[in-house]
mmCIF file of C-alpha atoms and ligand atoms in Angstrom:
data_model
loop_
_atom_site.group_PDB
_atom_site.id
_atom_site.type_symbol
_atom_site.label_atom_id
_atom_site.label_comp_id
_atom_site.label_asym_id
_atom_site.label_seq_id
_atom_site.Cartn_x
_atom_site.Cartn_y
_atom_site.Cartn_z
ATOM 1 C CA UNK A 128 -23.193 3.796 2.114
ATOM 2 C CA UNK A 129 -19.968 1.628 2.263
ATOM 3 C CA UNK A 130 -21.067 -2.040 2.639
ATOM 4 C CA UNK A 131 -17.911 -3.728 1.630
ATOM 5 C CA UNK A 132 -14.419 -4.399 3.314
ATOM 6 C CA UNK A 133 -11.476 -2.383 2.489
ATOM 7 C CA UNK A 134 -8.048 -3.883 3.278
ATOM 8 C CA UNK A 135 -4.747 -2.230 2.326
ATOM 9 C CA UNK A 136 -1.157 -3.582 2.351
ATOM 10 C CA UNK A 137 1.526 -1.259 3.267
ATOM 11 C CA UNK A 138 5.354 -1.412 3.740
ATOM 12 C CA UNK A 139 8.636 -0.499 1.910
ATOM 13 C CA UNK A 140 10.075 -1.468 -1.258
ATOM 14 C CA UNK A 141 10.179 -5.386 -1.860
ATOM 15 C CA UNK A 142 8.413 -6.174 1.098
ATOM 16 C CA UNK A 143 6.159 -8.573 -0.831
ATOM 17 C CA UNK A 144 3.055 -6.358 -0.977
ATOM 18 C CA UNK A 145 2.053 -7.159 -4.601
ATOM 19 C CA UNK A 146 2.502 -10.868 -3.978
ATOM 20 C CA UNK A 147 0.438 -10.917 -0.767
ATOM 21 C CA UNK A 148 -2.217 -8.950 -2.525
ATOM 22 C CA UNK A 149 -2.663 -11.565 -5.133
ATOM 23 C CA UNK A 150 -2.566 -14.229 -2.591
ATOM 24 C CA UNK A 151 -5.006 -12.689 -0.168
ATOM 25 C CA UNK A 152 -7.416 -11.852 -2.998
ATOM 26 C CA UNK A 153 -7.230 -15.703 -4.286
ATOM 27 C CA UNK A 154 -7.845 -16.733 -0.651
ATOM 28 C CA UNK A 155 -10.856 -14.545 -0.143
ATOM 29 C CA UNK A 156 -12.384 -15.556 -3.662
ATOM 30 C CA UNK A 157 -11.877 -19.119 -2.697
ATOM 31 C CA UNK A 158 -14.069 -18.398 0.397
ATOM 32 C CA UNK A 159 -16.637 -17.058 -2.133
ATOM 33 C CA UNK A 160 -16.137 -13.369 -1.829
ATOM 34 C CA UNK A 161 -16.033 -10.778 -4.785
ATOM 35 C CA UNK A 162 -12.666 -9.241 -4.479
ATOM 36 C CA UNK A 163 -11.328 -6.122 -6.197
ATOM 37 C CA UNK A 164 -7.433 -6.183 -6.375
ATOM 38 C CA UNK A 165 -5.949 -2.858 -7.000
ATOM 39 C CA UNK A 166 -2.712 -0.634 -6.339
ATOM 40 C CA UNK A 167 -1.595 2.822 -5.764
ATOM 41 C CA UNK A 168 -0.264 5.051 -7.261
ATOM 42 C CA UNK A 169 -2.559 3.920 -10.092
ATOM 43 C CA UNK A 170 -5.528 1.527 -9.985
ATOM 44 C CA UNK A 171 -7.649 3.503 -12.618
ATOM 45 C CA UNK A 172 -6.651 4.761 -16.010
ATOM 46 C CA UNK A 173 -6.281 8.373 -14.857
ATOM 47 C CA UNK A 174 -4.317 7.287 -11.891
ATOM 48 C CA UNK A 175 -2.064 5.044 -13.952
ATOM 49 C CA UNK A 176 -1.198 8.063 -16.018
ATOM 50 C CA UNK A 177 -0.276 10.074 -12.906
ATOM 51 C CA UNK A 178 1.696 7.013 -11.664
ATOM 52 C CA UNK A 179 4.064 7.163 -14.663
ATOM 53 C CA UNK A 180 4.772 10.883 -13.886
ATOM 54 C CA UNK A 181 5.632 9.993 -10.172
ATOM 55 C CA UNK A 182 7.881 6.894 -10.667
ATOM 56 C CA UNK A 183 9.677 8.145 -13.545
ATOM 57 C CA UNK A 184 11.017 10.997 -11.383
ATOM 58 C CA UNK A 185 9.590 13.712 -13.652
ATOM 59 C CA UNK A 186 7.942 15.262 -10.739
ATOM 60 C CA UNK A 187 10.912 14.863 -8.109
ATOM 61 C CA UNK A 188 12.358 18.436 -8.967
ATOM 62 C CA UNK A 189 9.240 20.069 -7.876
ATOM 63 C CA UNK A 190 9.702 18.630 -4.363
ATOM 64 C CA UNK A 191 7.768 16.351 -1.804
ATOM 65 C CA UNK A 192 4.814 18.771 -1.592
ATOM 66 C CA UNK A 193 4.125 18.741 -5.419
ATOM 67 C CA UNK A 194 4.452 15.024 -5.157
ATOM 68 C CA UNK A 195 1.954 14.682 -2.485
ATOM 69 C CA UNK A 196 -0.464 16.760 -4.649
ATOM 70 C CA UNK A 197 0.082 14.415 -7.561
ATOM 71 C CA UNK A 198 -0.362 11.271 -5.348
ATOM 72 C CA UNK A 199 -3.644 12.872 -4.052
ATOM 73 C CA UNK A 200 -4.823 13.652 -7.609
ATOM 74 C CA UNK A 201 -4.143 10.007 -8.606
ATOM 75 C CA UNK A 202 -5.977 8.700 -5.367
ATOM 76 C CA UNK A 203 -9.060 10.872 -6.002
ATOM 77 C CA UNK A 204 -9.536 9.351 -9.360
ATOM 78 C CA UNK A 205 -8.681 5.804 -8.028
ATOM 79 C CA UNK A 206 -11.228 6.213 -5.252
ATOM 80 C CA UNK A 207 -14.053 7.561 -7.433
ATOM 81 C CA UNK A 208 -13.626 5.116 -10.201
ATOM 82 C CA UNK A 209 -12.714 1.974 -8.368
ATOM 83 C CA UNK A 210 -12.658 1.735 -4.721
ATOM 84 C CA UNK A 211 -15.944 3.507 -3.736
ATOM 85 C CA UNK A 212 -18.037 1.779 -6.368
ATOM 86 C CA UNK A 213 -16.739 -1.665 -5.192
ATOM 87 C CA UNK A 214 -17.333 -0.857 -1.494
ATOM 88 C CA UNK A 215 -20.736 0.291 -2.254
ATOM 89 C CA UNK A 216 -21.492 -2.866 -4.147
ATOM 90 C CA UNK A 217 -20.366 -4.765 -0.968
ATOM 91 C CA UNK A 218 -17.148 -6.213 -2.391
ATOM 92 C CA UNK A 219 -13.803 -6.667 -0.730
ATOM 93 C CA UNK A 220 -11.196 -4.333 -1.964
ATOM 94 C CA UNK A 221 -7.479 -5.261 -1.484
ATOM 95 C CA UNK A 222 -5.260 -2.448 -2.402
ATOM 96 C CA UNK A 223 -1.467 -2.437 -2.580
ATOM 97 C CA UNK A 224 -0.593 1.067 -0.707
ATOM 98 C CA UNK A 225 -2.912 3.843 0.186
ATOM 99 C CA UNK A 226 -3.033 6.641 2.667
ATOM 100 C CA UNK A 227 -0.179 5.309 4.874
ATOM 101 C CA UNK A 228 2.225 5.492 2.067
ATOM 102 C CA UNK A 229 1.648 9.236 1.681
ATOM 103 C CA UNK A 230 2.079 9.848 5.337
ATOM 104 C CA UNK A 231 5.320 7.868 5.488
ATOM 105 C CA UNK A 232 6.939 8.745 2.071
ATOM 106 C CA UNK A 233 5.745 12.535 1.821
ATOM 107 C CA UNK A 234 4.875 13.188 5.316
ATOM 108 C CA UNK A 235 7.455 11.568 7.815
ATOM 109 C CA UNK A 236 10.291 11.234 5.291
ATOM 110 C CA UNK A 237 9.503 14.188 3.000
ATOM 111 C CA UNK A 238 8.380 16.605 5.723
ATOM 112 C CA UNK A 239 5.196 17.581 3.971
ATOM 113 C CA UNK A 240 3.206 19.298 6.768
ATOM 114 C CA UNK A 241 0.534 17.045 8.258
ATOM 115 C CA UNK A 242 -2.274 19.682 7.981
ATOM 116 C CA UNK A 243 -1.671 19.660 4.213
ATOM 117 C CA UNK A 244 -1.859 15.781 4.240
ATOM 118 C CA UNK A 245 -5.034 16.062 6.322
ATOM 119 C CA UNK A 246 -6.708 18.161 3.868
ATOM 120 C CA UNK A 247 -5.536 15.958 0.676
ATOM 121 C CA UNK A 248 -6.826 12.956 2.447
ATOM 122 C CA UNK A 249 -10.178 14.444 3.257
ATOM 123 C CA UNK A 250 -10.608 15.463 -0.365
ATOM 124 C CA UNK A 251 -9.022 12.403 -2.134
ATOM 125 C CA UNK A 252 -10.150 9.589 0.018
ATOM 126 C CA UNK A 253 -13.125 11.093 1.920
ATOM 127 C CA UNK A 254 -15.026 8.286 3.716
ATOM 128 C CA UNK A 255 -13.015 5.508 1.909
ATOM 129 C CA UNK A 256 -10.946 4.438 4.961
ATOM 130 C CA UNK A 257 -9.342 1.023 5.413
ATOM 131 C CA UNK A 258 -10.904 -1.427 7.820
ATOM 132 C CA UNK A 259 -7.579 -3.247 8.041
ATOM 133 C CA UNK A 260 -4.129 -2.343 7.036
ATOM 134 C CA UNK A 261 -1.454 -4.970 6.988
ATOM 135 C CA UNK A 262 1.959 -3.429 7.383
ATOM 136 C CA UNK A 263 4.586 -5.974 5.851
ATOM 137 C CA UNK A 264 7.857 -5.568 7.535
ATOM 138 C CA UNK A 265 11.392 -6.535 6.494
ATOM 139 C CA UNK A 266 14.938 -5.036 6.877
ATOM 140 C CA UNK A 267 15.312 -2.548 3.942
ATOM 141 C CA UNK A 268 18.300 -4.463 2.606
ATOM 142 C CA UNK A 269 16.393 -7.567 2.143
ATOM 143 C CA UNK A 270 13.395 -5.626 0.347
ATOM 144 C CA UNK A 271 15.787 -3.665 -1.955
ATOM 145 C CA UNK A 272 17.421 -6.886 -2.898
ATOM 146 C CA UNK A 273 13.961 -8.505 -3.567
ATOM 147 C CA UNK A 274 12.974 -5.474 -5.531
ATOM 148 C CA UNK A 275 16.068 -5.385 -7.513
ATOM 149 C CA UNK A 276 15.846 -9.193 -8.345
ATOM 150 C CA UNK A 277 12.360 -8.707 -9.503
ATOM 151 C CA UNK A 278 13.189 -5.817 -11.594
ATOM 152 C CA UNK A 279 16.490 -7.186 -13.075
ATOM 153 C CA UNK A 280 17.659 -5.106 -15.887
ATOM 154 C CA UNK A 281 15.269 -2.243 -15.304
ATOM 155 C CA UNK A 282 16.376 1.100 -13.790
ATOM 156 C CA UNK A 283 15.422 1.650 -10.103
ATOM 157 C CA UNK A 284 12.399 3.909 -9.856
ATOM 158 C CA UNK A 285 12.154 7.368 -8.199
ATOM 159 C CA UNK A 286 11.861 5.942 -4.727
ATOM 160 C CA UNK A 287 13.908 2.647 -5.126
ATOM 161 C CA UNK A 288 16.971 4.558 -5.879
ATOM 162 C CA UNK A 289 17.136 6.295 -2.601
ATOM 163 C CA UNK A 290 19.860 5.147 -0.001
ATOM 164 C CA UNK A 291 19.816 3.054 3.080
ATOM 165 C CA UNK A 292 19.136 5.803 5.439
ATOM 166 C CA UNK A 293 16.036 6.818 3.482
ATOM 167 C CA UNK A 294 14.788 3.246 3.566
ATOM 168 C CA UNK A 295 15.514 2.781 7.138
ATOM 169 C CA UNK A 296 13.308 5.811 7.871
ATOM 170 C CA UNK A 297 10.642 4.634 5.761
ATOM 171 C CA UNK A 298 10.435 1.252 7.680
ATOM 172 C CA UNK A 299 10.623 3.125 11.007
ATOM 173 C CA UNK A 300 7.693 5.428 9.974
ATOM 174 C CA UNK A 301 5.547 2.426 8.897
ATOM 175 C CA UNK A 302 6.047 0.729 12.225
ATOM 176 C CA UNK A 303 5.390 3.917 13.963
ATOM 177 C CA UNK A 304 2.068 4.384 12.164
ATOM 178 C CA UNK A 305 1.112 0.843 12.912
ATOM 179 C CA UNK A 306 1.942 1.328 16.542
ATOM 180 C CA UNK A 307 -0.127 4.501 16.652
ATOM 181 C CA UNK A 308 -3.233 2.761 15.296
ATOM 182 C CA UNK A 309 -3.435 -0.790 16.531
ATOM 183 C CA UNK A 310 -7.068 -1.210 15.931
ATOM 184 C CA UNK A 311 -6.485 -0.650 12.291
ATOM 185 C CA UNK A 312 -2.943 -1.915 11.583
ATOM 186 C CA UNK A 313 -1.288 -5.278 12.003
ATOM 187 C CA UNK A 314 2.413 -5.693 11.562
ATOM 188 C CA UNK A 315 3.287 -8.894 9.499
ATOM 189 C CA UNK A 316 6.806 -10.275 9.497
ATOM 190 C CA UNK A 317 7.473 -10.613 5.812
ATOM 191 C CA UNK A 318 11.066 -12.151 5.928
ATOM 192 C CA UNK A 319 9.616 -15.889 5.890
ATOM 193 C CA UNK A 320 8.807 -17.563 2.605
ATOM 194 C CA UNK A 321 5.703 -15.989 0.960
ATOM 195 C CA UNK A 322 3.537 -19.193 1.630
ATOM 196 C CA UNK A 323 4.176 -18.589 5.462
ATOM 197 C CA UNK A 324 3.532 -14.842 5.169
ATOM 198 C CA UNK A 325 0.159 -15.636 3.341
ATOM 199 C CA UNK A 326 -1.091 -17.916 5.908
ATOM 200 C CA UNK A 327 -0.195 -15.290 8.873
ATOM 201 C CA UNK A 328 -2.077 -12.690 6.812
ATOM 202 C CA UNK A 329 -4.983 -15.223 6.330
ATOM 203 C CA UNK A 330 -5.114 -15.716 10.118
ATOM 204 C CA UNK A 331 -5.103 -11.966 10.913
ATOM 205 C CA UNK A 332 -7.988 -11.177 8.456
ATOM 206 C CA UNK A 333 -9.944 -13.933 9.921
ATOM 207 C CA UNK A 334 -9.251 -12.710 13.429
ATOM 208 C CA UNK A 335 -9.753 -9.122 12.743
ATOM 209 C CA UNK A 336 -12.641 -9.008 10.073
ATOM 210 C CA UNK A 337 -14.395 -12.336 10.778
ATOM 211 C CA UNK A 338 -13.596 -13.679 7.336
ATOM 212 C CA UNK A 339 -13.222 -17.436 7.755
ATOM 213 C CA UNK A 340 -9.655 -18.742 7.773
ATOM 214 C CA UNK A 341 -8.461 -21.552 5.416
ATOM 215 C CA UNK A 342 -5.469 -22.400 3.312
ATOM 216 C CA UNK A 343 -4.541 -19.318 1.409
HETATM 217 N N1 LIG B 89 4.481 6.056 -3.019
HETATM 218 C C1 LIG B 89 3.439 5.433 -3.194
HETATM 219 C C2 LIG B 89 4.659 7.295 -2.272
HETATM 220 O O1 LIG B 89 5.727 7.780 -2.189
HETATM 221 N N2 LIG B 89 3.493 7.826 -1.853
HETATM 222 C C3 LIG B 89 2.243 7.421 -2.095
HETATM 223 O O2 LIG B 89 1.174 7.932 -1.538
HETATM 224 C C4 LIG B 89 2.167 5.904 -2.634
HETATM 225 C C5 LIG B 89 0.735 5.248 -2.751
HETATM 226 C C6 LIG B 89 5.341 2.847 -5.709
HETATM 227 C C7 LIG B 89 6.301 3.959 -5.054
HETATM 228 O O3 LIG B 89 5.634 4.967 -4.771
HETATM 229 C C8 LIG B 89 5.761 5.431 -3.530
HETATM 230 C C9 LIG B 89 6.237 4.238 -2.684
HETATM 231 C C10 LIG B 89 6.823 3.381 -3.657
HETATM 232 O O4 LIG B 89 8.226 3.738 -3.767
HETATM 233 P P1 LIG B 89 5.838 0.506 -6.875
HETATM 234 O O5 LIG B 89 6.494 0.292 -8.003
HETATM 235 O O6 LIG B 89 4.211 0.330 -6.746
HETATM 236 O O7 LIG B 89 6.243 1.964 -6.314
HETATM 237 O O8 LIG B 89 6.747 -0.466 -5.947
HETATM 238 P P2 LIG B 89 6.314 -0.936 -4.482
HETATM 239 O O9 LIG B 89 4.994 -0.718 -3.949
HETATM 240 O O10 LIG B 89 7.416 -0.700 -3.543
HETATM 241 O O11 LIG B 89 6.340 -2.355 -4.764
HETATM 242 P P3 LIG B 89 7.560 -3.422 -4.942
HETATM 243 O O12 LIG B 89 7.081 -4.035 -6.394
HETATM 244 O O13 LIG B 89 8.805 -2.765 -5.017
HETATM 245 O O14 LIG B 89 7.309 -4.391 -3.830
HETATM 246 P P4 LIG B 89 6.337 -5.312 -3.235
HETATM 247 O O15 LIG B 89 5.039 -5.322 -3.924
HETATM 248 O O16 LIG B 89 6.476 -5.041 -1.843
HETATM 249 O O17 LIG B 89 7.050 -6.671 -3.508
HETATM 250 P P5 LIG B 89 6.690 -7.896 -4.635
HETATM 251 O O18 LIG B 89 5.506 -8.654 -4.203
HETATM 252 O O19 LIG B 89 6.703 -7.424 -5.929
HETATM 253 O O20 LIG B 89 7.971 -8.806 -4.379
HETATM 254 C C11 LIG B 89 9.204 -8.336 -4.809
HETATM 255 C C12 LIG B 89 10.018 -9.592 -5.112
HETATM 256 O O21 LIG B 89 10.221 -10.277 -3.848
HETATM 257 C C13 LIG B 89 9.725 -11.608 -4.180
HETATM 258 C C14 LIG B 89 8.810 -11.638 -5.329
HETATM 259 O O22 LIG B 89 8.612 -12.895 -5.870
HETATM 260 C C15 LIG B 89 9.278 -10.589 -6.111
HETATM 261 O O23 LIG B 89 10.333 -11.201 -7.108
HETATM 262 N N3 LIG B 89 9.161 -11.942 -2.906
HETATM 263 C C16 LIG B 89 9.687 -12.877 -1.925
HETATM 264 N N4 LIG B 89 10.803 -13.370 -1.840
HETATM 265 C C17 LIG B 89 11.184 -14.151 -0.572
HETATM 266 N N5 LIG B 89 10.318 -14.149 0.200
HETATM 267 C C18 LIG B 89 9.001 -13.537 0.351
HETATM 268 N N6 LIG B 89 8.318 -13.665 1.399
HETATM 269 C C19 LIG B 89 8.733 -12.849 -0.835
HETATM 270 N N7 LIG B 89 7.637 -12.163 -1.279
HETATM 271 C C20 LIG B 89 7.887 -11.588 -2.432
#
């Protein structure tokens, strides 16, 4: 039985997900909760190994379907090793990307059939489903500029190196998913400074999950 709460942060490159995962986790800890901060692809030793294969571009020649299989393999290990045990222990899990990223990058943009993604989700995530998903939204040019600034000197990864049309489609697909599942998802304007975004997220978490608000 899952007794904890599962919060995911989603959105395109450089929308500030990692920053806000840290901020939200710190806020919830300050309120007295035990919080597990994690990310995808990765989050467990096995999944971090698959992350390297995916983000290096080594799997790109095999196409979006093969990449979807690898994201699912990483997810299965991450859920089994980290997410499910934490939820069963009654903790709050805050995860940087999860199922919606696969639906957007491999599904909506990569055109992997939804029946295959349904099957992969059922196998990899099973009953580990987010209680709340925060979709961080910024225009792609702002997100890519932030990602480039953060990774100065490093090569753009497999997905960052795609063009403006691709990242525009990613943004539209995240907004469409949020629109289709309003009970689970909340869109957050992530253009303002990180402090403001963190306060907005704390308010949403308080309203949607009944976790007390306060200064994040
Ligand atoms: N992927 C992933 C799939 O295709 N399918 C899947 O199933 C999954 C799970 C992961 C890639 O894998 C793909 C999607 C991705 O392309 P990643 O390295 O984990 O790649 O990269 P991202 O998740 O895109 O993370 P980024 O690090 O690029 O962006 P974040 O986490 O959104 O942004 P963050 O917090 O690192 O911030 C970036 C910079 O902006 C600044 C930060 O200080 C930092 O310098 N910043 C702000 N600046 C101004 N105002 C704000 N509000 C700011 N917030 C942060």
